């Protein structure tokens, strides 16, 4: 170009650079623009500005939209020709359906601005996803007509990917929230990562200290393709060479498993090819310099992993793993807290609550509500003294307990406490001081077990032991008296008499033991005492159910034994055809008084009372009158002895067992 007469134009080619040299060398005569000498001054001025700019830009001019780029614009084109002199629609033919209308608006005089426009650019031998922000500014000629536009552009791929990654990570954290199972957490993260980078599948493998790996994978794009699932030896699949790379922290990138089999290992390529995988990114995840896990994405066909995509996968994988580990830790903490809550809430026999440093209740758990009866809304804010008995309050026990816990760290709390309904509950527990990092008292923890039933059982046992001791002493006293009063003509007769009377006492003792010393059924006592003396004779028993108090059963059993002994020796039970009838009733006119009638019949004829008062009569007198405070009368009728006994039972006569008429 020659200025006005063919010399180089100073306002056109003054910036230098490669694109300027190409413009100088090009033959423009055959192009729609014509020779540079014919270019309008507006084009020459705009082109001079663009060539001198370090910002990516180009001029698009004329009806054919001829492209005139600067040096900074060329890297944006990637593997495309430099675009110099070509129609703009050819330069961006793959995106012209979207770019064309924008260019038409610029040629119509409207400046346009487009942000983060996606384009697939081949810059490293394969297409890569890229993003651009550009502006089309109309350029007018000397007559004011729009004859072209200025295209300024900046690549925003890094910004877009970073924003997407950040949005992905935020979404991932939300998706992982609530998951607790470690495998579910990691698998969800792997799948999300696979979708994010556009891979067909994703998975992860965890490596233990011995090098064994459990791999879990899911396929979410093609349900007809077999997918790895469950447990497998992922490291065996990768092979030793790949393992060494992973252990060193280097990402494994396989763009075609079959083509890359030399570097990846024949076994690795064959294993992945067997499940349809051709391309793969495996990101090693290390903890304390030890390979902990592998997070990987892969496709079913060969694929070029561009540098931005690879960087995205690596960075996102590591960030994802950090989120997963944090989510795992949070899930484990929640599980421990939930377990602790369940343990505490399940301890229903334990009253557990805490107080502030002054002893005011600030936490009242379910066990405390169950044991004491107050709900949390009633107890929180109240002093611990609300659970103490009036006598412990009067003696200052609450204050002493907290004071001991302050000084010694823990204080025993073993005493009767008060419930909401006024009843008492016996608590075995402790009061523990809760100290902060500075050693100051932050409050107190009270834990106590409700042992009321055990305490009552112990008291009942102690009472029973005292009762047994008392009864045993009474029985021994009766035996001693019986031995002193027993008379016999010879030693064998004496032994038989003593054995019979001791047996009567033993039978009464057994009945009392079976009734847990609450008493003995009158009918059962009569049957037991009569049984040894019946040898085919009849014994008729009739009367209502009556339970003899413990203090009445043994003496009355001795009295019945003496009556039966006398009947067997001298009365109705001494002959086969004799019989005895015993009837009883509770006197309605005198509550708590038992009236019992013993009548013999069918035995030897009785001429009157015996000439000498025997041991049996003395026992009857001593037991019924002396021990029981009752009355006894003996009537020696001709048909047999009739004995009537009156015994005060107090309120101890309880209806129990079978009564009514009966015969033995």
PDB file of C-alpha atoms in Angstrom, residues 371-565:
ATOM      1  CA  UNK A 371     -39.455 -41.200  88.081  1.00  0.00           C
ATOM      2  CA  UNK A 372     -40.575 -37.946  89.709  1.00  0.00           C
ATOM      3  CA  UNK A 373     -43.817 -37.226  87.839  1.00  0.00           C
ATOM      4  CA  UNK A 374     -43.108 -33.606  86.844  1.00  0.00           C
ATOM      5  CA  UNK A 375     -42.856 -32.774  83.137  1.00  0.00           C
ATOM      6  CA  UNK A 376     -39.973 -30.730  81.737  1.00  0.00           C
ATOM      7  CA  UNK A 377     -42.160 -27.631  81.467  1.00  0.00           C
ATOM      8  CA  UNK A 378     -42.878 -27.895  85.202  1.00  0.00           C
ATOM      9  CA  UNK A 379     -39.359 -28.753  86.392  1.00  0.00           C
ATOM     10  CA  UNK A 380     -37.074 -26.469  84.347  1.00  0.00           C
ATOM     11  CA  UNK A 381     -36.303 -23.336  86.315  1.00  0.00           C
ATOM     12  CA  UNK A 382     -37.156 -24.891  89.674  1.00  0.00           C
ATOM     13  CA  UNK A 383     -34.546 -25.548  92.407  1.00  0.00           C
ATOM     14  CA  UNK A 384     -33.439 -29.136  93.003  1.00  0.00           C
ATOM     15  CA  UNK A 385     -34.996 -28.881  96.454  1.00  0.00           C
ATOM     16  CA  UNK A 386     -38.374 -29.581  94.801  1.00  0.00           C
ATOM     17  CA  UNK A 387     -37.522 -33.307  94.852  1.00  0.00           C
ATOM     18  CA  UNK A 388     -36.392 -33.438  98.503  1.00  0.00           C
ATOM     19  CA  UNK A 389     -38.583 -34.603 101.391  1.00  0.00           C
ATOM     20  CA  UNK A 390     -39.689 -32.100 104.062  1.00  0.00           C
ATOM     21  CA  UNK A 391     -37.361 -33.609 106.667  1.00  0.00           C
ATOM     22  CA  UNK A 392     -34.345 -33.364 104.293  1.00  0.00           C
ATOM     23  CA  UNK A 393     -35.283 -29.777 103.462  1.00  0.00           C
ATOM     24  CA  UNK A 394     -35.457 -28.984 107.158  1.00  0.00           C
ATOM     25  CA  UNK A 395     -31.987 -30.461 107.716  1.00  0.00           C
ATOM     26  CA  UNK A 396     -30.446 -28.557 104.755  1.00  0.00           C
ATOM     27  CA  UNK A 397     -29.614 -31.652 102.675  1.00  0.00           C
ATOM     28  CA  UNK A 398     -29.880 -29.943  99.213  1.00  0.00           C
ATOM     29  CA  UNK A 399     -27.306 -27.291 100.075  1.00  0.00           C
ATOM     30  CA  UNK A 400     -24.923 -29.784 101.686  1.00  0.00           C
ATOM     31  CA  UNK A 401     -25.143 -32.064  98.644  1.00  0.00           C
ATOM     32  CA  UNK A 402     -24.220 -29.270  96.203  1.00  0.00           C
ATOM     33  CA  UNK A 403     -21.473 -28.076  98.527  1.00  0.00           C
ATOM     34  CA  UNK A 404     -19.893 -31.530  98.638  1.00  0.00           C
ATOM     35  CA  UNK A 405     -20.075 -31.790  94.839  1.00  0.00           C
ATOM     36  CA  UNK A 406     -18.382 -28.379  94.498  1.00  0.00           C
ATOM     37  CA  UNK A 407     -15.523 -29.348  96.800  1.00  0.00           C
ATOM     38  CA  UNK A 408     -15.026 -32.997  95.878  1.00  0.00           C
ATOM     39  CA  UNK A 409     -16.458 -33.162  92.353  1.00  0.00           C
ATOM     40  CA  UNK A 410     -19.171 -35.659  93.239  1.00  0.00           C
ATOM     41  CA  UNK A 411     -21.608 -36.183  96.097  1.00  0.00           C
ATOM     42  CA  UNK A 412     -23.740 -39.243  96.920  1.00  0.00           C
ATOM     43  CA  UNK A 413     -27.491 -38.907  96.686  1.00  0.00           C
ATOM     44  CA  UNK A 414     -28.961 -41.985  98.384  1.00  0.00           C
ATOM     45  CA  UNK A 415     -32.219 -41.134 100.099  1.00  0.00           C
ATOM     46  CA  UNK A 416     -35.974 -40.959  99.869  1.00  0.00           C
ATOM     47  CA  UNK A 417     -37.225 -38.252  97.479  1.00  0.00           C
ATOM     48  CA  UNK A 418     -40.571 -36.651  96.865  1.00  0.00           C
ATOM     49  CA  UNK A 419     -42.724 -37.201  93.792  1.00  0.00           C
ATOM     50  CA  UNK A 420     -45.232 -34.784  92.261  1.00  0.00           C
ATOM     51  CA  UNK A 421     -48.190 -36.752  93.673  1.00  0.00           C
ATOM     52  CA  UNK A 422     -46.737 -36.601  97.184  1.00  0.00           C
ATOM     53  CA  UNK A 423     -45.558 -40.219  97.244  1.00  0.00           C
ATOM     54  CA  UNK A 424     -41.947 -41.093  97.912  1.00  0.00           C
ATOM     55  CA  UNK A 425     -39.336 -42.749  95.742  1.00  0.00           C
ATOM     56  CA  UNK A 426     -36.015 -44.092  96.954  1.00  0.00           C
ATOM     57  CA  UNK A 427     -33.113 -42.904  94.778  1.00  0.00           C
ATOM     58  CA  UNK A 428     -29.573 -44.229  94.607  1.00  0.00           C
ATOM     59  CA  UNK A 429     -27.467 -41.767  92.650  1.00  0.00           C
ATOM     60  CA  UNK A 430     -24.868 -39.025  92.564  1.00  0.00           C
ATOM     61  CA  UNK A 431     -24.576 -35.304  92.006  1.00  0.00           C
ATOM     62  CA  UNK A 432     -21.573 -34.422  89.819  1.00  0.00           C
ATOM     63  CA  UNK A 433     -20.071 -30.978  89.298  1.00  0.00           C
ATOM     64  CA  UNK A 434     -19.793 -29.902  85.636  1.00  0.00           C
ATOM     65  CA  UNK A 435     -16.639 -27.849  85.147  1.00  0.00           C
ATOM     66  CA  UNK A 436     -15.589 -25.786  82.135  1.00  0.00           C
ATOM     67  CA  UNK A 437     -12.074 -25.615  80.634  1.00  0.00           C
ATOM     68  CA  UNK A 438     -11.199 -22.904  83.166  1.00  0.00           C
ATOM     69  CA  UNK A 439     -12.202 -25.163  86.060  1.00  0.00           C
ATOM     70  CA  UNK A 440     -15.240 -23.080  86.941  1.00  0.00           C
ATOM     71  CA  UNK A 441     -18.543 -24.696  87.896  1.00  0.00           C
ATOM     72  CA  UNK A 442     -20.932 -24.629  84.922  1.00  0.00           C
ATOM     73  CA  UNK A 443     -23.648 -26.600  86.663  1.00  0.00           C
ATOM     74  CA  UNK A 444     -24.414 -30.009  88.134  1.00  0.00           C
ATOM     75  CA  UNK A 445     -25.456 -33.365  86.721  1.00  0.00           C
ATOM     76  CA  UNK A 446     -27.776 -35.516  88.809  1.00  0.00           C
ATOM     77  CA  UNK A 447     -28.207 -39.179  87.919  1.00  0.00           C
ATOM     78  CA  UNK A 448     -30.264 -41.426  90.151  1.00  0.00           C
ATOM     79  CA  UNK A 449     -31.847 -44.844  89.860  1.00  0.00           C
ATOM     80  CA  UNK A 450     -35.304 -45.567  91.165  1.00  0.00           C
ATOM     81  CA  UNK A 451     -34.769 -48.508  93.553  1.00  0.00           C
ATOM     82  CA  UNK A 452     -38.024 -48.097  95.456  1.00  0.00           C
ATOM     83  CA  UNK A 453     -39.173 -51.657  94.771  1.00  0.00           C
ATOM     84  CA  UNK A 454     -35.819 -53.111  95.730  1.00  0.00           C
ATOM     85  CA  UNK A 455     -35.762 -51.003  98.890  1.00  0.00           C
ATOM     86  CA  UNK A 456     -39.302 -52.149  99.766  1.00  0.00           C
ATOM     87  CA  UNK A 457     -38.316 -55.765  99.042  1.00  0.00           C
ATOM     88  CA  UNK A 458     -35.312 -55.427 101.329  1.00  0.00           C
ATOM     89  CA  UNK A 459     -37.500 -53.997 104.059  1.00  0.00           C
ATOM     90  CA  UNK A 460     -40.039 -56.795 103.553  1.00  0.00           C
ATOM     91  CA  UNK A 461     -37.243 -59.335 103.723  1.00  0.00           C
ATOM     92  CA  UNK A 462     -35.932 -57.803 106.916  1.00  0.00           C
ATOM     93  CA  UNK A 463     -39.447 -57.802 108.360  1.00  0.00           C
ATOM     94  CA  UNK A 464     -39.940 -61.422 107.296  1.00  0.00           C
ATOM     95  CA  UNK A 465     -36.638 -62.385 108.872  1.00  0.00           C
ATOM     96  CA  UNK A 466     -37.731 -60.773 112.118  1.00  0.00           C
ATOM     97  CA  UNK A 467     -41.109 -62.495 111.859  1.00  0.00           C
ATOM     98  CA  UNK A 468     -39.506 -65.892 111.202  1.00  0.00           C
ATOM     99  CA  UNK A 469     -37.200 -65.349 114.132  1.00  0.00           C
ATOM    100  CA  UNK A 470     -40.182 -64.442 116.301  1.00  0.00           C
ATOM    101  CA  UNK A 471     -42.205 -67.447 115.122  1.00  0.00           C
ATOM    102  CA  UNK A 472     -39.299 -69.815 115.565  1.00  0.00           C
ATOM    103  CA  UNK A 473     -38.817 -68.634 119.115  1.00  0.00           C
ATOM    104  CA  UNK A 474     -42.534 -69.048 119.754  1.00  0.00           C
ATOM    105  CA  UNK A 475     -42.441 -72.559 118.283  1.00  0.00           C
ATOM    106  CA  UNK A 476     -39.487 -73.470 120.481  1.00  0.00           C
ATOM    107  CA  UNK A 477     -41.311 -72.097 123.483  1.00  0.00           C
ATOM    108  CA  UNK A 478     -44.342 -74.252 122.612  1.00  0.00           C
ATOM    109  CA  UNK A 479     -42.114 -77.296 122.185  1.00  0.00           C
ATOM    110  CA  UNK A 480     -40.459 -76.650 125.537  1.00  0.00           C
ATOM    111  CA  UNK A 481     -43.849 -76.330 127.241  1.00  0.00           C
ATOM    112  CA  UNK A 482     -45.099 -79.428 125.457  1.00  0.00           C
ATOM    113  CA  UNK A 483     -42.090 -81.425 126.593  1.00  0.00           C
ATOM    114  CA  UNK A 484     -42.598 -80.343 130.203  1.00  0.00           C
ATOM    115  CA  UNK A 485     -46.279 -81.283 130.183  1.00  0.00           C
ATOM    116  CA  UNK A 486     -46.010 -84.577 128.302  1.00  0.00           C
ATOM    117  CA  UNK A 487     -46.415 -87.651 130.489  1.00  0.00           C
ATOM    118  CA  UNK A 488     -46.074 -91.312 129.501  1.00  0.00           C
ATOM    119  CA  UNK A 489     -45.705 -94.695 131.139  1.00  0.00           C
ATOM    120  CA  UNK A 490     -42.526 -95.522 129.186  1.00  0.00           C
ATOM    121  CA  UNK A 491     -39.979 -93.948 126.840  1.00  0.00           C
ATOM    122  CA  UNK A 492     -41.518 -95.256 123.570  1.00  0.00           C
ATOM    123  CA  UNK A 493     -44.916 -93.812 124.547  1.00  0.00           C
ATOM    124  CA  UNK A 494     -43.261 -90.502 125.443  1.00  0.00           C
ATOM    125  CA  UNK A 495     -41.430 -90.410 122.101  1.00  0.00           C
ATOM    126  CA  UNK A 496     -44.597 -91.097 120.148  1.00  0.00           C
ATOM    127  CA  UNK A 497     -46.474 -88.334 121.950  1.00  0.00           C
ATOM    128  CA  UNK A 498     -43.705 -85.824 121.400  1.00  0.00           C
ATOM    129  CA  UNK A 499     -43.286 -86.747 117.712  1.00  0.00           C
ATOM    130  CA  UNK A 500     -46.993 -86.310 117.048  1.00  0.00           C
ATOM    131  CA  UNK A 501     -47.152 -82.900 118.669  1.00  0.00           C
ATOM    132  CA  UNK A 502     -43.970 -81.692 116.925  1.00  0.00           C
ATOM    133  CA  UNK A 503     -45.425 -82.927 113.625  1.00  0.00           C
ATOM    134  CA  UNK A 504     -48.541 -80.841 114.254  1.00  0.00           C
ATOM    135  CA  UNK A 505     -46.403 -77.771 114.795  1.00  0.00           C
ATOM    136  CA  UNK A 506     -44.429 -78.557 111.628  1.00  0.00           C
ATOM    137  CA  UNK A 507     -47.572 -78.882 109.536  1.00  0.00           C
ATOM    138  CA  UNK A 508     -48.808 -75.522 110.746  1.00  0.00           C
ATOM    139  CA  UNK A 509     -45.345 -74.061 110.059  1.00  0.00           C
ATOM    140  CA  UNK A 510     -45.479 -75.404 106.493  1.00  0.00           C
ATOM    141  CA  UNK A 511     -48.881 -73.845 105.850  1.00  0.00           C
ATOM    142  CA  UNK A 512     -47.606 -70.492 107.087  1.00  0.00           C
ATOM    143  CA  UNK A 513     -44.501 -70.718 104.913  1.00  0.00           C
ATOM    144  CA  UNK A 514     -46.606 -71.543 101.856  1.00  0.00           C
ATOM    145  CA  UNK A 515     -48.689 -68.466 102.580  1.00  0.00           C
ATOM    146  CA  UNK A 516     -45.532 -66.332 102.935  1.00  0.00           C
ATOM    147  CA  UNK A 517     -46.415 -65.908 106.621  1.00  0.00           C
ATOM    148  CA  UNK A 518     -49.546 -63.986 105.716  1.00  0.00           C
ATOM    149  CA  UNK A 519     -51.660 -66.716 107.353  1.00  0.00           C
ATOM    150  CA  UNK A 520     -52.939 -70.295 106.944  1.00  0.00           C
ATOM    151  CA  UNK A 521     -56.267 -71.544 105.566  1.00  0.00           C
ATOM    152  CA  UNK A 522     -58.362 -73.060 108.365  1.00  0.00           C
ATOM    153  CA  UNK A 523     -59.712 -75.883 106.203  1.00  0.00           C
ATOM    154  CA  UNK A 524     -56.208 -76.870 105.024  1.00  0.00           C
ATOM    155  CA  UNK A 525     -54.980 -76.861 108.630  1.00  0.00           C
ATOM    156  CA  UNK A 526     -57.871 -79.125 109.741  1.00  0.00           C
ATOM    157  CA  UNK A 527     -57.304 -81.540 106.864  1.00  0.00           C
ATOM    158  CA  UNK A 528     -53.598 -81.705 107.627  1.00  0.00           C
ATOM    159  CA  UNK A 529     -54.101 -82.378 111.349  1.00  0.00           C
ATOM    160  CA  UNK A 530     -56.820 -85.019 110.852  1.00  0.00           C
ATOM    161  CA  UNK A 531     -55.160 -86.943 108.039  1.00  0.00           C
ATOM    162  CA  UNK A 532     -52.661 -88.948 110.216  1.00  0.00           C
ATOM    163  CA  UNK A 533     -55.514 -90.212 112.417  1.00  0.00           C
ATOM    164  CA  UNK A 534     -57.992 -91.358 109.770  1.00  0.00           C
ATOM    165  CA  UNK A 535     -57.888 -95.074 108.928  1.00  0.00           C
ATOM    166  CA  UNK A 536     -61.099 -95.381 106.950  1.00  0.00           C
ATOM    167  CA  UNK A 537     -63.151 -93.239 109.339  1.00  0.00           C
ATOM    168  CA  UNK A 538     -64.998 -90.167 108.108  1.00  0.00           C
ATOM    169  CA  UNK A 539     -64.232 -86.535 108.935  1.00  0.00           C
ATOM    170  CA  UNK A 540     -66.820 -84.001 107.840  1.00  0.00           C
ATOM    171  CA  UNK A 541     -65.663 -80.379 107.531  1.00  0.00           C
ATOM    172  CA  UNK A 542     -68.061 -77.497 106.959  1.00  0.00           C
ATOM    173  CA  UNK A 543     -67.602 -73.754 107.131  1.00  0.00           C
ATOM    174  CA  UNK A 544     -66.783 -70.592 105.164  1.00  0.00           C
ATOM    175  CA  UNK A 545     -63.267 -69.801 103.858  1.00  0.00           C
ATOM    176  CA  UNK A 546     -61.174 -68.474 106.732  1.00  0.00           C
ATOM    177  CA  UNK A 547     -57.484 -67.560 106.840  1.00  0.00           C
ATOM    178  CA  UNK A 548     -55.939 -67.829 110.302  1.00  0.00           C
ATOM    179  CA  UNK A 549     -53.451 -65.123 111.239  1.00  0.00           C
ATOM    180  CA  UNK A 550     -49.863 -66.419 111.781  1.00  0.00           C
ATOM    181  CA  UNK A 551     -50.153 -66.003 115.540  1.00  0.00           C
ATOM    182  CA  UNK A 552     -53.329 -68.099 115.638  1.00  0.00           C
ATOM    183  CA  UNK A 553     -52.501 -70.942 113.260  1.00  0.00           C
ATOM    184  CA  UNK A 554     -49.898 -72.817 115.335  1.00  0.00           C
ATOM    185  CA  UNK A 555     -51.708 -72.760 118.718  1.00  0.00           C
ATOM    186  CA  UNK A 556     -55.021 -73.735 117.104  1.00  0.00           C
ATOM    187  CA  UNK A 557     -53.277 -76.531 115.177  1.00  0.00           C
ATOM    188  CA  UNK A 558     -51.920 -77.870 118.506  1.00  0.00           C
ATOM    189  CA  UNK A 559     -55.444 -77.785 119.990  1.00  0.00           C
ATOM    190  CA  UNK A 560     -56.924 -79.704 117.000  1.00  0.00           C
ATOM    191  CA  UNK A 561     -54.047 -82.198 117.218  1.00  0.00           C
ATOM    192  CA  UNK A 562     -54.861 -82.911 120.853  1.00  0.00           C
ATOM    193  CA  UNK A 563     -58.555 -83.399 120.029  1.00  0.00           C
ATOM    194  CA  UNK A 564     -57.656 -85.811 117.200  1.00  0.00           C
ATOM    195  CA  UNK A 565     -55.163 -87.668 119.403  1.00  0.00           C
TER     196      UNK A 565
END
